[in-house]
Amino acid sequence: MPASPRLGGAIPSAHAPAELDPLLLWPALGLLFFGLVMVYSASIATAEGSRFTGFSSSYFLIRHGFFLAIGLVAGVMAFQIPVRFWQQVAPWLFVAGVVLIAVVLVPHIGRAVNGAQRWIPLGPVNLQPSELMKLFAVLYAADYTTRKLADMDSFRRGFVPMAVVMLLVGGLLLREPDFGAFVVIISIAMGILFLGGINARLFGILFVVLLLAFIFLIWTSPYRRERIFGFMDPWQDAFGKGYQLSHALIAFGRGEWFGVGLGASVEKLFYLPEAHTDFLLAVIAEELGLAGVVGVVGLFALVVQRCFAIGRQSIALDRVYGGLVAQGIGLWLGVQSFINMGVNMGLLPTKGLTLPLMSFGGSGLLANCIALAILLRIDYENRSVMRGQRV
């Protein structure tokens, strides 16, 4: 049997299955199931104290477990779909995402919580289109860049069409408002364009323009300005605009090296708002200490590293679309987890972004699981191609 020039070994039978990447699969599953444990720990007091939960301490555990099961089933189904199919439907998925974001803003359809209208009620669950839009943005931006590779040096043909659709999405997201999702989706689109070979000088100019636009959006929005001032000195108004951050920092301080013990957090007892969603990492820090936080950061770093490694391998095999999707997923998980961790640690202003793969939220878990399944499919097809098999 002839040796494979790429793998340096024998080519297996055409019917032999290509294995999955264990350095991606197990860390991702570890984050998903560790998130289930920590959501339960962080939400017990909230569940027991809310009349909407029936005063059941396991309310959020049951819902998160249900969402996780749905996400894993959807992921298994998504893994069966060839990458070329995702490329074919990417524009239509993107259009569907834009429609859903627009529907959220329709009175009496979209549901408002804490001043933000981001959800569509679907019986016992709520759909958050902006979470699905992150996945659709990855698929669409990769497809657009693949089709426009020859025009990446052109401002008019390479950048303007993508900028127009992203401005449309951004405008809808800012109406909700969901500034965090806006930042993540713009980062995905710009990152994939950069990886696709957009002119470096043009990219630098656009980066500066975007930075100035973000500053303008923050400065012209009173509540965003308050968050910036609260971030700069949370102790100046610890019971007002600095409340969330000050209690997150207290949680980190109490955790020290190895934490106060799983389930023993004090901050989750109605002191730290959104403990099971936006500030889950603070609860991890308090209960498991620096060791727990380093473990979570390490797992995320490994998942993101594998995204980019799979992407580079796919591009080297002349499977450009799959490569850009893999790297786009890495950008998504990396940027969102970095922002969430930075907010929890007081390194970034408070922003309503969940921790991917871990925080409570059905739409986010569903999008994350499907994204991981597509990533595993890209790796599976890469390995099949390297074995000389057709995909």
mmCIF file of C-alpha atoms in Angstrom:
data_model
loop_
_atom_site.group_PDB
_atom_site.id
_atom_site.type_symbol
_atom_site.label_atom_id
_atom_site.label_comp_id
_atom_site.label_asym_id
_atom_site.label_seq_id
_atom_site.Cartn_x
_atom_site.Cartn_y
_atom_site.Cartn_z
ATOM 1 C CA MET A 1 0.000 0.000 0.000
ATOM 2 C CA PRO A 2 1.554 3.359 -1.007
ATOM 3 C CA ALA A 3 2.508 5.910 1.610
ATOM 4 C CA SER A 4 0.626 9.182 1.980
ATOM 5 C CA PRO A 5 2.927 12.129 1.189
ATOM 6 C CA ARG A 6 1.060 14.343 3.673
ATOM 7 C CA LEU A 7 0.682 12.017 6.630
ATOM 8 C CA GLY A 8 3.835 10.045 6.059
ATOM 9 C CA GLY A 9 1.959 6.749 6.503
ATOM 10 C CA ALA A 10 -0.175 4.207 4.702
ATOM 11 C CA ILE A 11 -3.416 5.261 3.066
ATOM 12 C CA PRO A 12 -6.268 3.388 4.767
ATOM 13 C CA SER A 13 -9.237 1.815 3.072
ATOM 14 C CA ALA A 14 -11.674 4.213 1.415
ATOM 15 C CA HIS A 15 -14.290 3.024 3.894
ATOM 16 C CA ALA A 16 -12.203 3.767 6.991
ATOM 17 C CA PRO A 17 -13.659 6.671 8.992
ATOM 18 C CA ALA A 18 -11.566 9.792 9.510
ATOM 19 C CA GLU A 19 -11.143 10.377 13.252
ATOM 20 C CA LEU A 20 -12.115 13.608 14.971
ATOM 21 C CA ASP A 21 -9.631 16.011 16.508
ATOM 22 C CA PRO A 22 -9.444 15.095 20.232
ATOM 23 C CA LEU A 23 -7.749 18.412 21.069
ATOM 24 C CA LEU A 24 -10.881 20.182 19.839
ATOM 25 C CA LEU A 25 -13.625 17.728 20.787
ATOM 26 C CA TRP A 26 -12.758 17.081 24.445
ATOM 27 C CA PRO A 27 -11.964 20.671 25.504
ATOM 28 C CA ALA A 28 -15.191 21.853 23.826
ATOM 29 C CA LEU A 29 -17.252 19.157 25.562
ATOM 30 C CA GLY A 30 -15.434 19.949 28.797
ATOM 31 C CA LEU A 31 -16.477 23.605 28.579
ATOM 32 C CA LEU A 32 -20.076 22.670 27.739
ATOM 33 C CA PHE A 33 -20.529 20.285 30.673
ATOM 34 C CA PHE A 34 -18.491 22.355 33.112
ATOM 35 C CA GLY A 35 -20.763 25.241 32.131
ATOM 36 C CA LEU A 36 -23.774 23.095 33.061
ATOM 37 C CA VAL A 37 -22.327 22.522 36.552
ATOM 38 C CA MET A 38 -21.438 26.171 37.093
ATOM 39 C CA VAL A 39 -24.776 27.492 35.783
ATOM 40 C CA TYR A 40 -26.496 25.304 38.367
ATOM 41 C CA SER A 41 -24.192 26.509 41.126
ATOM 42 C CA ALA A 42 -24.565 30.171 40.127
ATOM 43 C CA SER A 43 -28.353 30.064 39.727
ATOM 44 C CA ILE A 44 -29.596 28.171 42.795
ATOM 45 C CA ALA A 45 -30.366 31.269 44.862
ATOM 46 C CA THR A 46 -31.896 33.123 41.911
ATOM 47 C CA ALA A 47 -34.144 30.164 41.101
ATOM 48 C CA GLU A 48 -35.271 29.719 44.715
ATOM 49 C CA GLY A 49 -36.035 33.408 45.094
ATOM 50 C CA SER A 50 -38.040 33.951 41.901
ATOM 51 C CA ARG A 51 -41.754 33.273 41.758
ATOM 52 C CA PHE A 52 -41.423 32.781 37.982
ATOM 53 C CA THR A 53 -39.395 29.598 38.538
ATOM 54 C CA GLY A 54 -41.853 27.968 40.922
ATOM 55 C CA PHE A 55 -39.210 28.376 43.653
ATOM 56 C CA SER A 56 -37.354 25.297 42.362
ATOM 57 C CA SER A 57 -33.573 25.427 42.916
ATOM 58 C CA SER A 58 -32.996 23.264 39.828
ATOM 59 C CA TYR A 59 -35.064 25.445 37.454
ATOM 60 C CA PHE A 60 -32.071 26.851 35.529
ATOM 61 C CA LEU A 61 -30.235 23.515 35.653
ATOM 62 C CA ILE A 62 -33.166 21.749 33.972
ATOM 63 C CA ARG A 63 -33.564 24.439 31.311
ATOM 64 C CA HIS A 64 -29.831 24.655 30.634
ATOM 65 C CA GLY A 65 -29.614 20.859 30.431
ATOM 66 C CA PHE A 66 -32.538 20.850 27.994
ATOM 67 C CA PHE A 67 -30.905 23.541 25.849
ATOM 68 C CA LEU A 68 -27.598 21.662 25.935
ATOM 69 C CA ALA A 69 -29.281 18.426 24.831
ATOM 70 C CA ILE A 70 -31.011 20.266 21.960
ATOM 71 C CA GLY A 71 -27.687 21.856 21.001
ATOM 72 C CA LEU A 72 -25.837 18.515 21.004
ATOM 73 C CA VAL A 73 -28.541 16.850 18.890
ATOM 74 C CA ALA A 74 -28.474 19.789 16.459
ATOM 75 C CA GLY A 75 -24.685 19.519 16.408
ATOM 76 C CA VAL A 76 -24.763 15.814 15.544
ATOM 77 C CA MET A 77 -27.199 16.586 12.725
ATOM 78 C CA ALA A 78 -25.103 19.521 11.471
ATOM 79 C CA PHE A 79 -21.998 17.322 11.410
ATOM 80 C CA GLN A 80 -23.644 15.105 8.796
ATOM 81 C CA ILE A 81 -23.968 18.033 6.365
ATOM 82 C CA PRO A 82 -21.065 18.551 3.889
ATOM 83 C CA VAL A 83 -19.237 21.877 4.068
ATOM 84 C CA ARG A 84 -20.143 22.668 0.452
ATOM 85 C CA PHE A 85 -23.833 22.676 1.422
ATOM 86 C CA TRP A 86 -23.210 25.300 4.116
ATOM 87 C CA GLN A 87 -21.509 27.437 1.476
ATOM 88 C CA GLN A 88 -24.507 27.114 -0.848
ATOM 89 C CA VAL A 89 -27.041 28.155 1.798
ATOM 90 C CA ALA A 90 -24.866 30.771 3.552
ATOM 91 C CA PRO A 91 -26.445 33.806 1.788
ATOM 92 C CA TRP A 92 -29.961 32.542 2.522
ATOM 93 C CA LEU A 93 -29.156 31.899 6.174
ATOM 94 C CA PHE A 94 -27.756 35.423 6.408
ATOM 95 C CA VAL A 95 -30.927 36.890 4.909
ATOM 96 C CA ALA A 96 -33.010 34.822 7.347
ATOM 97 C CA GLY A 97 -30.921 36.177 10.215
ATOM 98 C CA VAL A 98 -31.471 39.787 9.095
ATOM 99 C CA VAL A 99 -35.225 39.147 8.894
ATOM 100 C CA LEU A 100 -35.278 37.684 12.415
ATOM 101 C CA ILE A 101 -33.360 40.657 13.824
ATOM 102 C CA ALA A 102 -35.856 42.995 12.141
ATOM 103 C CA VAL A 103 -38.806 40.999 13.516
ATOM 104 C CA VAL A 104 -37.437 41.437 17.049
ATOM 105 C CA LEU A 105 -37.991 45.185 16.710
ATOM 106 C CA VAL A 106 -41.654 44.830 15.707
ATOM 107 C CA PRO A 107 -43.931 45.984 18.567
ATOM 108 C CA HIS A 108 -45.808 43.190 20.365
ATOM 109 C CA ILE A 109 -43.548 40.553 18.770
ATOM 110 C CA GLY A 110 -40.122 41.208 20.231
ATOM 111 C CA ARG A 111 -39.759 40.779 23.988
ATOM 112 C CA ALA A 112 -37.993 43.452 26.052
ATOM 113 C CA VAL A 113 -35.950 42.610 29.175
ATOM 114 C CA ASN A 114 -34.065 45.234 31.202
ATOM 115 C CA GLY A 115 -34.626 47.851 28.502
ATOM 116 C CA ALA A 116 -33.322 45.706 25.618
ATOM 117 C CA GLN A 117 -35.611 44.170 22.995
ATOM 118 C CA ARG A 118 -33.625 41.139 21.807
ATOM 119 C CA TRP A 119 -35.910 38.101 22.090
ATOM 120 C CA ILE A 120 -38.778 36.496 20.173
ATOM 121 C CA PRO A 121 -41.084 34.489 22.486
ATOM 122 C CA LEU A 122 -41.712 30.951 21.225
ATOM 123 C CA GLY A 123 -43.939 29.425 23.872
ATOM 124 C CA PRO A 124 -41.830 28.261 26.823
ATOM 125 C CA VAL A 125 -38.557 29.447 25.243
ATOM 126 C CA ASN A 126 -37.205 32.695 23.799
ATOM 127 C CA LEU A 127 -35.222 32.935 20.577
ATOM 128 C CA GLN A 128 -32.396 35.485 20.488
ATOM 129 C CA PRO A 129 -31.670 36.072 16.768
ATOM 130 C CA SER A 130 -28.417 37.954 17.411
ATOM 131 C CA GLU A 131 -26.845 34.712 18.707
ATOM 132 C CA LEU A 132 -27.758 32.849 15.529
ATOM 133 C CA MET A 133 -26.611 35.848 13.485
ATOM 134 C CA LYS A 134 -23.037 35.353 14.740
ATOM 135 C CA LEU A 135 -22.988 31.912 13.130
ATOM 136 C CA PHE A 136 -24.690 33.168 9.960
ATOM 137 C CA ALA A 137 -22.172 36.038 9.748
ATOM 138 C CA VAL A 138 -19.277 33.547 9.843
ATOM 139 C CA LEU A 139 -20.803 31.412 7.076
ATOM 140 C CA TYR A 140 -21.724 34.402 4.902
ATOM 141 C CA ALA A 141 -18.463 36.342 5.346
ATOM 142 C CA ALA A 142 -16.453 33.228 4.462
ATOM 143 C CA ASP A 143 -18.585 32.640 1.352
ATOM 144 C CA TYR A 144 -18.340 36.300 0.307
ATOM 145 C CA THR A 145 -14.559 36.368 0.763
ATOM 146 C CA THR A 146 -14.118 33.089 -1.136
ATOM 147 C CA ARG A 147 -16.079 34.476 -4.085
ATOM 148 C CA LYS A 148 -14.252 37.814 -3.987
ATOM 149 C CA LEU A 149 -10.665 36.602 -3.524
ATOM 150 C CA ALA A 150 -9.603 38.258 -6.781
ATOM 151 C CA ASP A 151 -11.128 41.591 -5.666
ATOM 152 C CA MET A 152 -9.661 41.828 -2.166
ATOM 153 C CA ASP A 153 -7.403 44.721 -3.198
ATOM 154 C CA SER A 154 -10.373 46.738 -4.455
ATOM 155 C CA PHE A 155 -12.216 49.055 -2.068
ATOM 156 C CA ARG A 156 -15.314 49.247 -4.268
ATOM 157 C CA ARG A 157 -15.616 45.594 -5.304
ATOM 158 C CA GLY A 158 -14.032 43.880 -2.307
ATOM 159 C CA PHE A 159 -15.052 45.890 0.743
ATOM 160 C CA VAL A 160 -18.075 48.084 -0.007
ATOM 161 C CA PRO A 161 -20.648 45.270 -0.588
ATOM 162 C CA MET A 162 -19.710 43.598 2.720
ATOM 163 C CA ALA A 163 -19.692 46.950 4.526
ATOM 164 C CA VAL A 164 -23.213 47.756 3.320
ATOM 165 C CA VAL A 165 -24.763 44.526 4.611
ATOM 166 C CA MET A 166 -22.838 44.712 7.902
ATOM 167 C CA LEU A 167 -23.998 48.307 8.423
ATOM 168 C CA LEU A 168 -27.563 47.101 7.904
ATOM 169 C CA VAL A 169 -27.089 44.364 10.516
ATOM 170 C CA GLY A 170 -25.288 46.771 12.835
ATOM 171 C CA GLY A 171 -28.056 49.346 12.580
ATOM 172 C CA LEU A 172 -30.682 46.757 13.520
ATOM 173 C CA LEU A 173 -28.602 45.465 16.445
ATOM 174 C CA LEU A 174 -28.064 48.979 17.804
ATOM 175 C CA ARG A 175 -31.820 49.539 17.709
ATOM 176 C CA GLU A 176 -32.383 46.627 20.127
ATOM 177 C CA PRO A 177 -29.820 47.708 21.529
ATOM 178 C CA ASP A 178 -27.179 44.927 21.481
ATOM 179 C CA PHE A 179 -23.835 46.663 21.249
ATOM 180 C CA GLY A 180 -21.977 43.515 22.310
ATOM 181 C CA ALA A 181 -23.339 41.403 19.442
ATOM 182 C CA PHE A 182 -22.605 44.309 17.088
ATOM 183 C CA VAL A 183 -18.934 44.330 18.148
ATOM 184 C CA VAL A 184 -18.606 40.542 17.796
ATOM 185 C CA ILE A 185 -20.252 40.391 14.350
ATOM 186 C CA ILE A 186 -18.212 43.312 13.001
ATOM 187 C CA SER A 187 -15.056 41.645 14.370
ATOM 188 C CA ILE A 188 -15.991 38.412 12.589
ATOM 189 C CA ALA A 189 -16.609 40.152 9.256
ATOM 190 C CA MET A 190 -13.474 42.310 9.410
ATOM 191 C CA GLY A 191 -11.344 39.404 10.611
ATOM 192 C CA ILE A 192 -12.432 37.103 7.786
ATOM 193 C CA LEU A 193 -11.844 39.847 5.217
ATOM 194 C CA PHE A 194 -8.341 40.339 6.640
ATOM 195 C CA LEU A 195 -7.626 36.589 6.589
ATOM 196 C CA GLY A 196 -8.963 36.497 3.017
ATOM 197 C CA GLY A 197 -6.275 38.920 1.892
ATOM 198 C CA ILE A 198 -7.862 42.378 1.940
ATOM 199 C CA ASN A 199 -5.373 45.166 1.212
ATOM 200 C CA ALA A 200 -3.399 45.811 4.426
ATOM 201 C CA ARG A 201 -3.383 49.601 4.025
ATOM 202 C CA LEU A 202 -7.128 49.629 3.358
ATOM 203 C CA PHE A 203 -7.685 47.397 6.381
ATOM 204 C CA GLY A 204 -5.669 49.751 8.590
ATOM 205 C CA ILE A 205 -7.714 52.762 7.473
ATOM 206 C CA LEU A 206 -10.968 50.884 8.035
ATOM 207 C CA PHE A 207 -9.818 49.807 11.505
ATOM 208 C CA VAL A 208 -9.209 53.431 12.483
ATOM 209 C CA VAL A 209 -12.599 54.456 11.061
ATOM 210 C CA LEU A 210 -14.336 51.684 13.024
ATOM 211 C CA LEU A 211 -12.526 52.684 16.207
ATOM 212 C CA LEU A 212 -13.668 56.289 15.799
ATOM 213 C CA ALA A 213 -17.211 55.058 15.071
ATOM 214 C CA PHE A 214 -17.218 52.994 18.295
ATOM 215 C CA ILE A 215 -16.024 56.025 20.273
ATOM 216 C CA PHE A 216 -18.781 58.117 18.706
ATOM 217 C CA LEU A 217 -21.454 55.505 19.517
ATOM 218 C CA ILE A 218 -20.286 55.360 23.118
ATOM 219 C CA TRP A 219 -20.015 59.116 23.572
ATOM 220 C CA THR A 220 -23.449 59.853 22.104
ATOM 221 C CA SER A 221 -25.164 57.229 24.290
ATOM 222 C CA PRO A 222 -25.635 58.294 27.938
ATOM 223 C CA TYR A 223 -25.918 54.762 29.349
ATOM 224 C CA ARG A 224 -22.780 53.632 27.481
ATOM 225 C CA ARG A 225 -20.898 56.667 28.834
ATOM 226 C CA GLU A 226 -22.023 55.733 32.346
ATOM 227 C CA ARG A 227 -20.645 52.238 31.867
ATOM 228 C CA ILE A 228 -17.278 53.639 30.779
ATOM 229 C CA PHE A 229 -17.091 55.927 33.824
ATOM 230 C CA GLY A 230 -18.208 53.096 36.093
ATOM 231 C CA PHE A 231 -15.502 50.856 34.628
ATOM 232 C CA MET A 232 -12.765 53.433 35.220
ATOM 233 C CA ASP A 233 -13.524 53.625 38.961
ATOM 234 C CA PRO A 234 -16.245 51.191 40.069
ATOM 235 C CA TRP A 235 -15.688 51.979 43.767
ATOM 236 C CA GLN A 236 -16.607 55.630 43.290
ATOM 237 C CA ASP A 237 -20.256 54.591 42.913
ATOM 238 C CA ALA A 238 -20.237 50.988 44.115
ATOM 239 C CA PHE A 239 -24.017 50.992 44.663
ATOM 240 C CA GLY A 240 -24.784 52.638 41.312
ATOM 241 C CA LYS A 241 -23.015 52.431 37.965
ATOM 242 C CA GLY A 242 -20.129 50.443 39.442
ATOM 243 C CA TYR A 243 -22.318 47.850 41.183
ATOM 244 C CA GLN A 244 -21.841 44.872 38.840
ATOM 245 C CA LEU A 245 -18.116 45.343 38.409
ATOM 246 C CA SER A 246 -17.420 45.952 42.089
ATOM 247 C CA HIS A 247 -19.159 42.709 43.073
ATOM 248 C CA ALA A 248 -17.403 40.797 40.289
ATOM 249 C CA LEU A 249 -14.077 42.037 41.646
ATOM 250 C CA ILE A 250 -15.099 41.052 45.174
ATOM 251 C CA ALA A 251 -15.836 37.546 43.850
ATOM 252 C CA PHE A 252 -12.394 37.347 42.273
ATOM 253 C CA GLY A 253 -10.786 38.599 45.472
ATOM 254 C CA ARG A 254 -12.601 36.080 47.673
ATOM 255 C CA GLY A 255 -11.574 33.188 45.420
ATOM 256 C CA GLU A 256 -7.818 33.676 45.901
ATOM 257 C CA TRP A 257 -5.809 30.669 44.653
ATOM 258 C CA PHE A 258 -8.214 27.712 44.895
ATOM 259 C CA GLY A 259 -11.583 29.262 45.743
ATOM 260 C CA VAL A 260 -14.028 28.936 48.606
ATOM 261 C CA GLY A 261 -15.405 25.638 47.278
ATOM 262 C CA LEU A 262 -17.943 24.589 44.670
ATOM 263 C CA GLY A 263 -21.369 25.920 45.639
ATOM 264 C CA ALA A 264 -20.024 28.172 48.410
ATOM 265 C CA SER A 265 -20.100 31.508 46.581
ATOM 266 C CA VAL A 266 -21.561 34.430 48.519
ATOM 267 C CA GLU A 267 -21.731 36.860 45.610
ATOM 268 C CA LYS A 268 -24.276 34.702 43.767
ATOM 269 C CA LEU A 269 -26.700 35.222 46.675
ATOM 270 C CA PHE A 270 -28.401 38.208 44.984
ATOM 271 C CA TYR A 271 -25.299 40.431 45.199
ATOM 272 C CA LEU A 272 -23.871 39.798 41.718
ATOM 273 C CA PRO A 273 -26.456 40.442 38.953
ATOM 274 C CA GLU A 274 -26.650 37.976 36.050
ATOM 275 C CA ALA A 275 -24.419 35.495 37.895
ATOM 276 C CA HIS A 276 -25.454 32.576 35.661
ATOM 277 C CA THR A 277 -25.128 34.494 32.373
ATOM 278 C CA ASP A 278 -22.819 37.493 31.911
ATOM 279 C CA PHE A 279 -20.859 37.057 35.172
ATOM 280 C CA LEU A 280 -20.493 33.287 35.325
ATOM 281 C CA LEU A 281 -16.692 33.595 35.306
ATOM 282 C CA ALA A 282 -16.819 35.667 38.504
ATOM 283 C CA VAL A 283 -18.661 32.824 40.262
ATOM 284 C CA ILE A 284 -16.070 30.365 38.925
ATOM 285 C CA ALA A 285 -13.327 32.645 40.293
ATOM 286 C CA GLU A 286 -14.951 32.813 43.726
ATOM 287 C CA GLU A 287 -15.700 29.099 44.038
ATOM 288 C CA LEU A 288 -12.655 27.609 42.278
ATOM 289 C CA GLY A 289 -10.158 30.452 42.535
ATOM 290 C CA LEU A 290 -7.342 31.346 40.169
ATOM 291 C CA ALA A 291 -6.902 27.656 39.359
ATOM 292 C CA GLY A 292 -10.460 27.434 38.005
ATOM 293 C CA VAL A 293 -10.140 30.611 35.956
ATOM 294 C CA VAL A 294 -6.809 29.525 34.450
ATOM 295 C CA GLY A 295 -8.363 26.171 33.561
ATOM 296 C CA VAL A 296 -11.265 27.844 31.738
ATOM 297 C CA VAL A 297 -8.954 30.286 29.937
ATOM 298 C CA GLY A 298 -6.677 27.395 28.928
ATOM 299 C CA LEU A 299 -9.558 25.370 27.477
ATOM 300 C CA PHE A 300 -10.807 28.357 25.469
ATOM 301 C CA ALA A 301 -7.275 29.053 24.226
ATOM 302 C CA LEU A 302 -6.939 25.434 23.087
ATOM 303 C CA VAL A 303 -10.294 25.491 21.260
ATOM 304 C CA VAL A 304 -9.436 28.762 19.478
ATOM 305 C CA GLN A 305 -5.968 27.463 18.583
ATOM 306 C CA ARG A 306 -7.490 24.351 17.032
ATOM 307 C CA CYS A 307 -9.935 26.527 15.043
ATOM 308 C CA PHE A 308 -7.063 28.373 13.408
ATOM 309 C CA ALA A 309 -4.972 25.207 12.941
ATOM 310 C CA ILE A 310 -7.879 23.455 11.186
ATOM 311 C CA GLY A 311 -8.456 26.594 9.109
ATOM 312 C CA ARG A 312 -4.821 26.764 7.984
ATOM 313 C CA GLN A 313 -4.856 23.069 7.097
ATOM 314 C CA SER A 314 -8.055 23.491 5.085
ATOM 315 C CA ILE A 315 -6.616 26.425 3.114
ATOM 316 C CA ALA A 316 -3.423 24.435 2.476
ATOM 317 C CA LEU A 317 -5.644 21.708 0.975
ATOM 318 C CA ASP A 318 -7.217 24.365 -1.303
ATOM 319 C CA ARG A 319 -10.490 24.244 0.650
ATOM 320 C CA VAL A 320 -10.635 27.992 1.168
ATOM 321 C CA TYR A 321 -14.254 28.291 2.282
ATOM 322 C CA GLY A 322 -13.868 25.682 5.014
ATOM 323 C CA GLY A 323 -10.643 27.305 6.149
ATOM 324 C CA LEU A 324 -12.207 30.745 6.471
ATOM 325 C CA VAL A 325 -15.244 29.319 8.304
ATOM 326 C CA ALA A 326 -12.976 27.535 10.798
ATOM 327 C CA GLN A 327 -10.947 30.666 11.435
ATOM 328 C CA GLY A 328 -14.131 32.752 11.598
ATOM 329 C CA ILE A 329 -15.465 30.463 14.336
ATOM 330 C CA GLY A 330 -12.147 30.901 16.129
ATOM 331 C CA LEU A 331 -12.503 34.684 15.860
ATOM 332 C CA TRP A 332 -16.076 34.511 17.185
ATOM 333 C CA LEU A 333 -15.283 32.336 20.202
ATOM 334 C CA GLY A 334 -12.025 34.163 20.873
ATOM 335 C CA VAL A 335 -13.399 37.706 20.689
ATOM 336 C CA GLN A 336 -16.575 36.973 22.659
ATOM 337 C CA SER A 337 -14.829 34.998 25.401
ATOM 338 C CA PHE A 338 -12.102 37.666 25.644
ATOM 339 C CA ILE A 339 -14.678 40.435 26.054
ATOM 340 C CA ASN A 340 -16.678 38.468 28.642
ATOM 341 C CA MET A 341 -13.563 37.576 30.636
ATOM 342 C CA GLY A 342 -12.261 41.135 30.388
ATOM 343 C CA VAL A 343 -15.567 42.495 31.729
ATOM 344 C CA ASN A 344 -15.581 40.003 34.609
ATOM 345 C CA MET A 345 -12.004 40.886 35.554
ATOM 346 C CA GLY A 346 -12.499 44.640 35.275
ATOM 347 C CA LEU A 347 -10.230 44.946 32.235
ATOM 348 C CA LEU A 348 -13.062 46.076 29.918
ATOM 349 C CA PRO A 349 -16.244 48.128 30.432
ATOM 350 C CA THR A 350 -19.357 46.208 31.470
ATOM 351 C CA LYS A 351 -21.061 44.695 28.403
ATOM 352 C CA GLY A 352 -23.921 42.262 28.104
ATOM 353 C CA LEU A 353 -22.087 39.364 26.454
ATOM 354 C CA THR A 354 -22.274 35.788 27.697
ATOM 355 C CA LEU A 355 -19.364 33.371 27.987
ATOM 356 C CA PRO A 356 -19.591 31.087 24.911
ATOM 357 C CA LEU A 357 -20.263 27.372 25.502
ATOM 358 C CA MET A 358 -20.820 27.950 29.225
ATOM 359 C CA SER A 359 -23.304 30.693 30.141
ATOM 360 C CA PHE A 360 -27.051 30.096 30.468
ATOM 361 C CA GLY A 361 -28.971 30.779 27.257
ATOM 362 C CA GLY A 362 -30.618 28.473 24.730
ATOM 363 C CA SER A 363 -29.956 30.451 21.536
ATOM 364 C CA GLY A 364 -26.280 30.887 22.363
ATOM 365 C CA LEU A 365 -25.790 27.195 23.186
ATOM 366 C CA LEU A 366 -27.569 26.142 19.995
ATOM 367 C CA ALA A 367 -25.412 28.425 17.826
ATOM 368 C CA ASN A 368 -22.215 27.355 19.620
ATOM 369 C CA CYS A 369 -22.950 23.620 19.241
ATOM 370 C CA ILE A 370 -23.769 23.939 15.535
ATOM 371 C CA ALA A 371 -20.598 25.995 14.995
ATOM 372 C CA LEU A 372 -18.478 23.337 16.715
ATOM 373 C CA ALA A 373 -20.142 20.620 14.619
ATOM 374 C CA ILE A 374 -19.337 22.514 11.409
ATOM 375 C CA LEU A 375 -15.766 22.941 12.632
ATOM 376 C CA LEU A 376 -15.462 19.210 13.331
ATOM 377 C CA ARG A 377 -16.932 18.516 9.880
ATOM 378 C CA ILE A 378 -14.293 20.739 8.269
ATOM 379 C CA ASP A 379 -11.580 18.831 10.142
ATOM 380 C CA TYR A 380 -13.208 15.509 9.169
ATOM 381 C CA GLU A 381 -13.210 16.474 5.488
ATOM 382 C CA ASN A 382 -9.612 17.699 5.712
ATOM 383 C CA ARG A 383 -8.529 14.325 7.085
ATOM 384 C CA SER A 384 -10.546 12.516 4.427
ATOM 385 C CA VAL A 385 -8.884 14.531 1.649
ATOM 386 C CA MET A 386 -5.454 13.826 3.104
ATOM 387 C CA ARG A 387 -6.320 10.117 2.988
ATOM 388 C CA GLY A 388 -7.302 10.404 -0.665
ATOM 389 C CA GLN A 389 -11.021 9.947 0.014
ATOM 390 C CA ARG A 390 -13.803 11.865 -1.708
ATOM 391 C CA VAL A 391 -16.016 14.146 0.422
#
